[in-house]
Short mmCIF file of C-alpha atoms and ligand atoms in Angstrom, two decimals:
data_model
loop_
_atom_site.label_atom_id
_atom_site.label_comp_id
_atom_site.label_asym_id
_atom_site.label_seq_id
_atom_site.Cartn_x
_atom_site.Cartn_y
_atom_site.Cartn_z
CA UNK A 1 17.50 17.99 29.05
CA UNK A 2 16.97 20.41 26.16
CA UNK A 3 20.39 22.01 26.71
CA UNK A 4 22.35 18.74 26.41
CA UNK A 5 22.34 18.30 22.65
CA UNK A 6 23.18 21.94 21.74
CA UNK A 7 26.11 21.72 24.17
CA UNK A 8 27.30 18.42 22.68
CA UNK A 9 26.83 19.78 19.15
CA UNK A 10 28.99 22.83 19.85
CA UNK A 11 31.92 20.60 20.73
CA UNK A 12 31.14 17.91 18.15
CA UNK A 13 30.94 20.35 15.24
CA UNK A 14 34.42 21.67 16.05
CA UNK A 15 35.83 18.15 15.43
CA UNK A 16 36.20 15.92 12.38
CA UNK A 17 32.71 14.54 11.48
CA UNK A 18 33.71 10.88 11.23
CA UNK A 19 35.92 10.92 14.34
CA UNK A 20 33.10 12.35 16.46
CA UNK A 21 30.59 9.97 14.88
CA UNK A 22 32.66 6.85 15.62
CA UNK A 23 33.46 7.96 19.17
CA UNK A 24 29.85 8.89 19.89
CA UNK A 25 28.59 5.49 18.72
CA UNK A 26 31.21 3.75 20.91
CA UNK A 27 30.28 5.92 23.89
CA UNK A 28 26.55 5.34 23.39
CA UNK A 29 27.12 1.60 23.10
CA UNK A 30 28.87 1.70 26.51
CA UNK A 31 26.25 3.97 28.11
CA UNK A 32 22.89 3.08 26.53
CA UNK A 33 21.01 4.32 29.59
CA UNK A 34 21.79 7.86 28.44
CA UNK A 35 18.89 7.33 26.05
CA UNK A 36 16.55 7.71 29.05
CA UNK A 37 17.60 11.38 29.27
CA UNK A 38 16.10 12.05 25.85
CA UNK A 39 13.11 9.76 26.13
CA UNK A 40 9.69 11.30 25.55
CA UNK A 41 7.69 9.52 28.19
CA UNK A 42 4.41 8.14 26.88
CA UNK A 43 1.95 6.77 29.41
CA UNK A 44 0.80 3.16 28.83
CA UNK A 45 -2.76 4.26 27.96
CA UNK A 46 -1.29 6.46 25.20
CA UNK A 47 0.63 3.60 23.58
CA UNK A 48 -1.81 3.42 20.64
CA UNK A 49 -1.85 7.21 20.17
CA UNK A 50 1.17 7.57 17.91
CA UNK A 51 1.02 4.12 16.30
CA UNK A 52 1.05 3.83 12.50
CA UNK A 53 -0.34 0.68 10.91
CA UNK A 54 1.69 -0.47 7.92
CA UNK A 55 1.80 -3.41 5.56
CA UNK A 56 5.02 -4.38 7.35
CA UNK A 57 5.21 -4.30 11.15
CA UNK A 58 3.36 -1.36 12.75
CA UNK A 59 5.52 1.39 14.22
CA UNK A 60 4.82 2.91 17.64
CA UNK A 61 5.76 6.37 16.26
CA UNK A 62 5.79 7.58 12.62
CA UNK A 63 9.52 8.42 12.62
CA UNK A 64 12.29 5.82 12.41
CA UNK A 65 16.08 5.97 12.40
CA UNK A 66 17.49 5.66 8.86
CA UNK A 67 20.25 3.23 7.88
CA UNK A 68 23.92 4.16 8.07
CA UNK A 69 24.03 5.88 11.44
CA UNK A 70 24.51 2.67 13.43
CA UNK A 71 25.92 0.37 10.77
CA UNK A 72 27.05 -2.37 13.16
CA UNK A 73 24.14 -2.17 15.62
CA UNK A 74 26.50 -1.07 18.38
CA UNK A 75 24.24 1.56 19.94
CA UNK A 76 20.89 -0.11 19.24
CA UNK A 77 20.10 -0.22 22.93
CA UNK A 78 20.61 3.58 23.19
CA UNK A 79 18.60 4.40 20.05
CA UNK A 80 15.76 2.11 21.12
CA UNK A 81 15.31 4.30 24.21
CA UNK A 82 14.60 7.36 22.04
CA UNK A 83 11.13 7.99 20.69
CA UNK A 84 11.75 6.26 17.34
CA UNK A 85 9.08 3.94 15.95
CA UNK A 86 11.65 1.77 14.18
CA UNK A 87 15.41 1.50 13.98
CA UNK A 88 17.24 0.43 10.85
CA UNK A 89 20.82 -0.76 11.29
CA UNK A 90 23.40 -1.45 8.55
CA UNK A 91 24.19 -1.37 5.75
CA UNK A 92 25.67 -4.78 6.53
CA UNK A 93 27.66 -6.63 3.86
CA UNK A 94 28.50 -10.37 4.02
CA UNK A 95 32.21 -9.78 4.70
CA UNK A 96 33.68 -6.92 6.73
CA UNK A 97 35.03 -4.01 4.68
CA UNK A 98 36.89 -0.78 5.35
CA UNK A 99 34.95 1.48 3.02
CA UNK A 100 36.46 4.32 0.99
CA UNK A 101 39.58 6.31 1.97
CA UNK A 102 39.12 9.14 4.49
CA UNK A 103 38.06 11.93 4.66
CA UNK A 104 34.64 10.74 3.55
CA UNK A 105 32.10 12.65 5.63
CA UNK A 106 31.51 16.41 5.25
CA UNK A 107 29.13 18.94 6.79
CA UNK A 108 27.17 21.80 5.18
CA UNK A 109 25.74 23.48 8.30
CA UNK A 110 24.19 26.41 6.42
CA UNK A 111 22.00 23.89 4.55
CA UNK A 112 21.59 21.37 7.40
CA UNK A 113 23.09 18.80 5.03
CA UNK A 114 25.88 16.22 4.86
CA UNK A 115 27.91 14.63 2.08
CA UNK A 116 29.28 11.14 2.54
CA UNK A 117 31.29 8.70 0.49
CA UNK A 118 31.66 6.08 3.23
CA UNK A 119 31.31 3.01 0.93
CA UNK A 120 29.57 0.56 3.31
CA UNK A 121 32.30 0.51 5.97
CA UNK A 122 31.05 -2.17 8.37
CA UNK A 123 32.14 -5.16 10.42
CA UNK A 124 30.37 -7.72 8.20
CA UNK A 125 27.43 -10.05 8.76
CA UNK A 126 28.96 -12.13 11.54
CA UNK A 127 29.80 -9.06 13.64
CA UNK A 128 26.41 -7.49 12.93
CA UNK A 129 24.64 -10.68 14.01
CA UNK A 130 26.69 -10.96 17.23
CA UNK A 131 25.93 -7.35 18.12
CA UNK A 132 22.22 -7.77 17.43
CA UNK A 133 22.02 -10.93 19.49
CA UNK A 134 23.77 -9.36 22.47
CA UNK A 135 21.78 -6.14 22.66
CA UNK A 136 18.25 -5.07 23.51
CA UNK A 137 15.98 -3.31 21.02
CA UNK A 138 13.26 -2.96 23.68
CA UNK A 139 9.92 -3.16 21.88
CA UNK A 140 11.13 -1.26 18.79
CA UNK A 141 10.73 -2.48 15.24
CA UNK A 142 14.17 -3.51 13.99
CA UNK A 143 15.18 -3.28 10.33
CA UNK A 144 18.45 -4.53 8.87
CA UNK A 145 19.72 -2.90 5.67
CA UNK A 146 21.61 -5.28 3.34
CA UNK A 147 24.30 -4.42 0.77
CA UNK A 148 26.79 -6.19 -1.45
CA UNK A 149 30.53 -6.24 -0.77
CA UNK A 150 32.60 -4.01 -3.02
CA UNK A 151 34.68 -7.00 -4.18
CA UNK A 152 31.62 -9.05 -5.18
CA UNK A 153 31.22 -8.80 -8.97
CA UNK A 154 27.99 -7.07 -9.96
CA UNK A 155 26.64 -10.21 -11.67
CA UNK A 156 27.09 -12.10 -8.40
CA UNK A 157 25.43 -9.43 -6.24
CA UNK A 158 22.34 -11.63 -5.82
CA UNK A 159 24.48 -14.13 -3.89
CA UNK A 160 25.38 -11.50 -1.29
CA UNK A 161 21.72 -10.53 -0.79
CA UNK A 162 20.82 -14.22 -0.43
CA UNK A 163 23.49 -14.84 2.22
CA UNK A 164 22.40 -11.75 4.12
CA UNK A 165 18.69 -12.54 3.91
CA UNK A 166 19.37 -16.04 5.27
CA UNK A 167 21.47 -14.64 8.15
CA UNK A 168 19.22 -11.80 9.28
CA UNK A 169 15.64 -12.86 8.53
CA UNK A 170 15.22 -14.70 11.84
CA UNK A 171 16.21 -11.80 14.04
CA UNK A 172 14.79 -8.79 12.14
CA UNK A 173 11.32 -7.31 11.92
CA UNK A 174 12.08 -6.27 8.36
CA UNK A 175 14.95 -6.36 5.86
CA UNK A 176 15.97 -3.85 3.19
CA UNK A 177 17.67 -4.52 -0.13
CA UNK A 178 19.90 -1.53 -0.66
CA UNK A 179 20.72 -0.92 -4.32
CA UNK A 180 20.91 2.85 -4.04
CA UNK A 181 24.12 3.96 -2.34
CA UNK A 182 26.19 6.10 -4.72
CA UNK A 183 29.40 5.00 -2.96
CA UNK A 184 29.78 1.37 -4.10
CA UNK A 185 30.80 1.18 -7.77
CA UNK A 186 28.01 -0.28 -9.92
CA UNK A 187 25.53 -0.64 -7.05
CA UNK A 188 22.96 1.76 -8.46
CA UNK A 189 23.04 -0.22 -11.72
CA UNK A 190 21.27 -2.96 -9.73
CA UNK A 191 18.16 -0.77 -9.85
CA UNK A 192 17.91 -1.49 -13.59
CA UNK A 193 15.05 -3.91 -14.30
CA UNK A 194 17.08 -6.95 -15.41
CA UNK A 195 19.58 -6.74 -12.57
CA UNK A 196 16.89 -6.06 -9.97
CA UNK A 197 14.76 -8.91 -11.24
CA UNK A 198 17.73 -11.26 -10.95
CA UNK A 199 18.11 -10.34 -7.26
CA UNK A 200 14.39 -10.50 -6.44
CA UNK A 201 13.79 -13.80 -8.24
CA UNK A 202 16.84 -15.35 -6.58
CA UNK A 203 15.34 -14.51 -3.18
CA UNK A 204 12.01 -16.24 -3.81
CA UNK A 205 12.96 -19.62 -2.33
CA UNK A 206 14.54 -18.27 0.82
CA UNK A 207 11.65 -15.85 1.29
CA UNK A 208 9.11 -18.65 1.29
CA UNK A 209 11.31 -20.74 3.60
CA UNK A 210 11.97 -17.84 6.01
CA UNK A 211 9.31 -15.15 5.54
CA UNK A 212 10.33 -11.65 6.64
CA UNK A 213 8.95 -8.27 5.47
CA UNK A 214 11.21 -7.03 2.70
CA UNK A 215 11.68 -3.46 1.44
CA UNK A 216 13.69 -2.01 -1.44
CA UNK A 217 15.63 1.23 -0.86
CA UNK A 218 15.97 3.37 -3.97
CA UNK A 219 17.88 6.42 -5.15
CA UNK A 220 16.40 9.91 -5.72
CA UNK A 221 18.44 10.23 -8.94
CA UNK A 222 16.13 8.23 -11.20
CA UNK A 223 13.42 9.38 -13.57
CA UNK A 224 9.70 8.73 -13.44
CA UNK A 225 9.69 5.87 -15.95
CA UNK A 226 12.45 4.12 -14.03
CA UNK A 227 10.43 4.51 -10.83
CA UNK A 228 7.44 2.89 -12.61
CA UNK A 229 9.58 -0.05 -13.74
CA UNK A 230 10.79 -0.54 -10.15
CA UNK A 231 7.22 -0.42 -8.81
CA UNK A 232 6.21 -3.13 -11.30
CA UNK A 233 8.93 -5.42 -9.95
CA UNK A 234 8.14 -4.59 -6.34
CA UNK A 235 4.54 -5.65 -7.01
CA UNK A 236 5.51 -8.70 -9.07
CA UNK A 237 7.70 -10.05 -6.25
CA UNK A 238 5.29 -8.96 -3.47
CA UNK A 239 7.76 -6.84 -1.56
CA UNK A 240 6.47 -5.12 1.57
CA UNK A 241 7.30 -1.67 0.26
CA UNK A 242 9.82 0.89 -0.95
CA UNK A 243 12.10 3.11 1.12
CA UNK A 244 12.55 6.38 -0.75
CA UNK A 245 15.21 7.61 -0.84
CA UNK A 246 18.94 7.26 -0.34
CA UNK A 247 21.30 10.25 -0.77
CA UNK A 248 21.50 12.31 -3.97
CA UNK A 249 24.47 13.08 -6.20
CA UNK A 250 25.34 16.79 -6.60
CA UNK A 251 28.50 16.84 -8.69
CA UNK A 252 29.19 20.50 -7.89
CA UNK A 253 29.61 19.57 -4.20
CA UNK A 254 32.06 16.73 -4.88
CA UNK A 255 31.96 12.93 -4.79
CA UNK A 256 29.48 11.00 -2.68
CA UNK A 257 25.87 11.39 -1.68
CA UNK A 258 24.14 14.45 -0.24
CA UNK A 259 21.63 14.09 2.57
CA UNK A 260 19.55 16.57 4.55
CA UNK A 261 17.68 19.62 3.29
CA UNK A 262 19.65 19.71 0.02
CA UNK A 263 18.16 16.37 -1.00
CA UNK A 264 14.56 17.08 0.07
CA UNK A 265 13.22 18.25 -3.28
CA UNK A 266 14.53 15.33 -5.36
CA UNK A 267 13.59 12.81 -2.70
CA UNK A 268 10.12 14.26 -2.30
CA UNK A 269 9.48 14.13 -6.06
CA UNK A 270 10.40 10.45 -6.20
CA UNK A 271 8.21 9.74 -3.16
CA UNK A 272 5.28 11.57 -4.80
CA UNK A 273 5.62 9.57 -8.02
CA UNK A 274 5.60 6.31 -6.04
CA UNK A 275 2.68 7.38 -3.85
CA UNK A 276 0.67 8.54 -6.87
CA UNK A 277 1.31 5.30 -8.72
CA UNK A 278 0.56 3.03 -5.77
CA UNK A 279 -2.51 4.85 -4.42
CA UNK A 280 -4.63 1.80 -5.24
CA UNK A 281 -2.22 -0.60 -3.49
CA UNK A 282 -2.72 -0.24 0.26
CA UNK A 283 -0.58 -3.34 0.76
CA UNK A 284 2.57 -1.54 -0.34
CA UNK A 285 4.37 0.72 2.15
CA UNK A 286 6.24 3.82 1.06
CA UNK A 287 8.67 4.79 3.81
CA UNK A 288 9.85 8.37 3.27
CA UNK A 289 13.46 9.35 3.89
CA UNK A 290 15.60 12.17 2.52
CA UNK A 291 15.62 15.73 3.82
CA UNK A 292 12.85 15.32 6.39
CA UNK A 293 13.68 17.74 9.17
CA UNK A 294 10.44 18.98 10.77
CA UNK A 295 6.84 18.13 11.59
CA UNK A 296 5.88 20.18 8.52
CA UNK A 297 7.90 17.83 6.28
CA UNK A 298 6.14 14.85 7.85
CA UNK A 299 2.77 16.56 7.38
CA UNK A 300 3.59 17.17 3.68
CA UNK A 301 4.47 13.49 3.32
CA UNK A 302 1.12 12.54 4.85
CA UNK A 303 -0.64 14.89 2.42
CA UNK A 304 1.21 13.16 -0.42
CA UNK A 305 -0.25 9.85 0.83
CA UNK A 306 2.53 8.36 2.99
CA UNK A 307 2.54 7.36 6.65
CA UNK A 308 5.99 6.70 8.16
CA UNK A 309 9.37 8.35 7.62
CA UNK A 310 12.99 7.95 8.64
CA UNK A 311 15.59 10.56 9.51
CA UNK A 312 19.37 10.69 9.68
CA UNK A 313 20.79 14.14 8.93
CA UNK A 314 18.14 16.05 10.90
CA UNK A 315 19.11 14.02 13.96
CA UNK A 316 22.72 15.15 13.56
CA UNK A 317 21.73 18.84 13.27
CA UNK A 318 18.84 18.97 15.73
CA UNK A 319 19.49 16.05 18.08
CA UNK A 320 16.71 14.00 19.69
CA UNK A 321 14.77 17.28 20.12
CA UNK A 322 13.41 16.74 16.60
CA UNK A 323 11.44 13.75 17.88
CA UNK A 324 9.97 15.90 20.65
CA UNK A 325 9.06 18.60 18.13
CA UNK A 326 7.29 16.03 15.95
CA UNK A 327 5.49 14.46 18.91
CA UNK A 328 4.23 17.90 19.96
CA UNK A 329 3.14 18.61 16.38
CA UNK A 330 1.09 15.40 16.36
CA UNK A 331 -0.42 16.27 19.77
CA UNK A 332 -1.49 19.70 18.45
CA UNK A 333 -3.00 18.21 15.28
CA UNK A 334 -4.97 15.64 17.31
CA UNK A 335 -6.29 18.30 19.70
CA UNK A 336 -7.21 20.60 16.80
CA UNK A 337 -9.23 17.81 15.20
CA UNK A 338 -10.59 16.31 18.41
CA UNK A 339 -9.10 12.93 17.56
CA UNK A 340 -7.52 10.30 19.76
CA UNK A 341 -4.96 8.59 17.55
CA UNK A 342 -2.63 9.15 14.64
CA UNK A 343 -4.21 6.25 12.73
CA UNK A 344 -7.57 8.06 12.98
CA UNK A 345 -5.95 11.29 11.74
CA UNK A 346 -4.28 9.56 8.78
CA UNK A 347 -7.47 7.74 7.80
CA UNK A 348 -9.33 11.09 7.65
CA UNK A 349 -6.58 13.31 6.34
CA UNK A 350 -8.57 14.77 3.44
CA UNK A 351 -11.10 16.13 5.96
CA UNK A 352 -8.88 17.23 8.86
CA UNK A 353 -7.93 20.78 9.77
CA UNK A 354 -4.28 21.49 9.09
CA UNK A 355 -2.25 22.83 12.05
CA UNK A 356 -0.37 24.91 9.46
CA UNK A 357 -3.45 26.89 8.39
CA UNK A 358 -4.49 28.00 11.88
C1 LIG B 1 27.04 9.34 6.77
C2 LIG B 1 25.89 8.61 6.13
C3 LIG B 1 25.97 7.24 5.94
C4 LIG B 1 24.92 6.55 5.35
N1 LIG B 1 25.01 5.20 5.20
C5 LIG B 1 23.96 4.51 4.68
C6 LIG B 1 24.00 3.11 4.59
O1 LIG B 1 24.95 2.46 4.99
N2 LIG B 1 22.93 2.48 4.02
C7 LIG B 1 21.82 3.17 3.57
O2 LIG B 1 20.87 2.55 3.09
N3 LIG B 1 21.76 4.51 3.68
C8 LIG B 1 22.78 5.19 4.22
N4 LIG B 1 22.72 6.55 4.34
C9 LIG B 1 21.53 7.24 3.78
C10 LIG B 1 20.45 7.50 4.82
O3 LIG B 1 19.93 6.32 5.36
C11 LIG B 1 19.31 8.32 4.22
O4 LIG B 1 18.70 7.56 3.20
C12 LIG B 1 19.80 9.63 3.60
O5 LIG B 1 20.77 10.21 4.43
C13 LIG B 1 18.66 10.63 3.42
O6 LIG B 1 18.02 10.90 4.65
P1 LIG B 1 18.35 12.21 5.54
O7 LIG B 1 18.23 13.39 4.64
O8 LIG B 1 17.34 12.17 6.65
O9 LIG B 1 19.73 12.03 6.04
C14 LIG B 1 23.76 7.26 4.92
C15 LIG B 1 23.68 8.64 5.13
C16 LIG B 1 24.73 9.32 5.73
C17 LIG B 1 24.61 10.80 5.94
#
């Protein structure tokens, strides 16, 4: 089915990005079985082969779907048929909201990048919950990404995260506090220590009442000392890990956040700082996201010390074929090193032969 996505892309890229996105999600929610066409079949005795063990739930494959593509969990059933190890839906806010005025999604095909200023357009928590309860995620790890409503004052943001945690902790494998979108005024300010601590401390009671792995998603536009301050809080409040990163601001391109190859360098730097600083903390996951578009990028992330990544923009430009390319890359690396599983490869990474130095 290798021809299907290039054909679809040819038509899709001649249309408005958001119109084609919305219609595709609707179509895929009506025809989830289409996912079977892109499925990389893995035989039952290979089920452990691509598994990555994490502090949070283990993933069956080291690549997950990043937040924002299926905000309302409409096409979860379709995406769970692809070879993703985890699927993150949202960002969900407590109340429904329209998001920013259109147009708000732009392509940069020459750089395999996107710019968006969506502003958490979503159907709200009630709709998100209904959709999640009426759909199948198969055996995939499900994450729900949580954000504050635009109309909620910044000093009351913690209330939104509490409502959302309470609503989604029972039906999710992990939750994400999103304080890193550039498209909700003041949101990134919640990454500052005092504001972040207010949110994390306010969640302590509900977290002990309803335990659920909890990640923090951060921006690539922060400096090293700020990253250190965030890590201190993540450790203090025993979060499961950090998702790094959201989109980056490039003023010369216009308003909003840039994703894809143009954000790789900044994202990768932030990931490296976190991985370097948390090397002695195996019980803290660093999920890499931002500009990852090939097996080589995943390999680099492994060399930096990480394990699992997410993608969004590369899926738009390359289609589900990127998952096949990564699966084949892993197969080659395992054969080259005479190993049986990805966990074995990752545990011995400093000794293994690199498929890129053949
Ligand atoms: C159109 C669009 C909408 C997004 N919406 C969200 C969102 O609602 N919540 C979120 O945490 N990240 C959102 N993101 C950010 C992605 O999850 C991801 O962090 C970012 O795009 C970098 O990864 P990539 O280079 O693989 O796309 C969005 C990205 C795009 C392109």
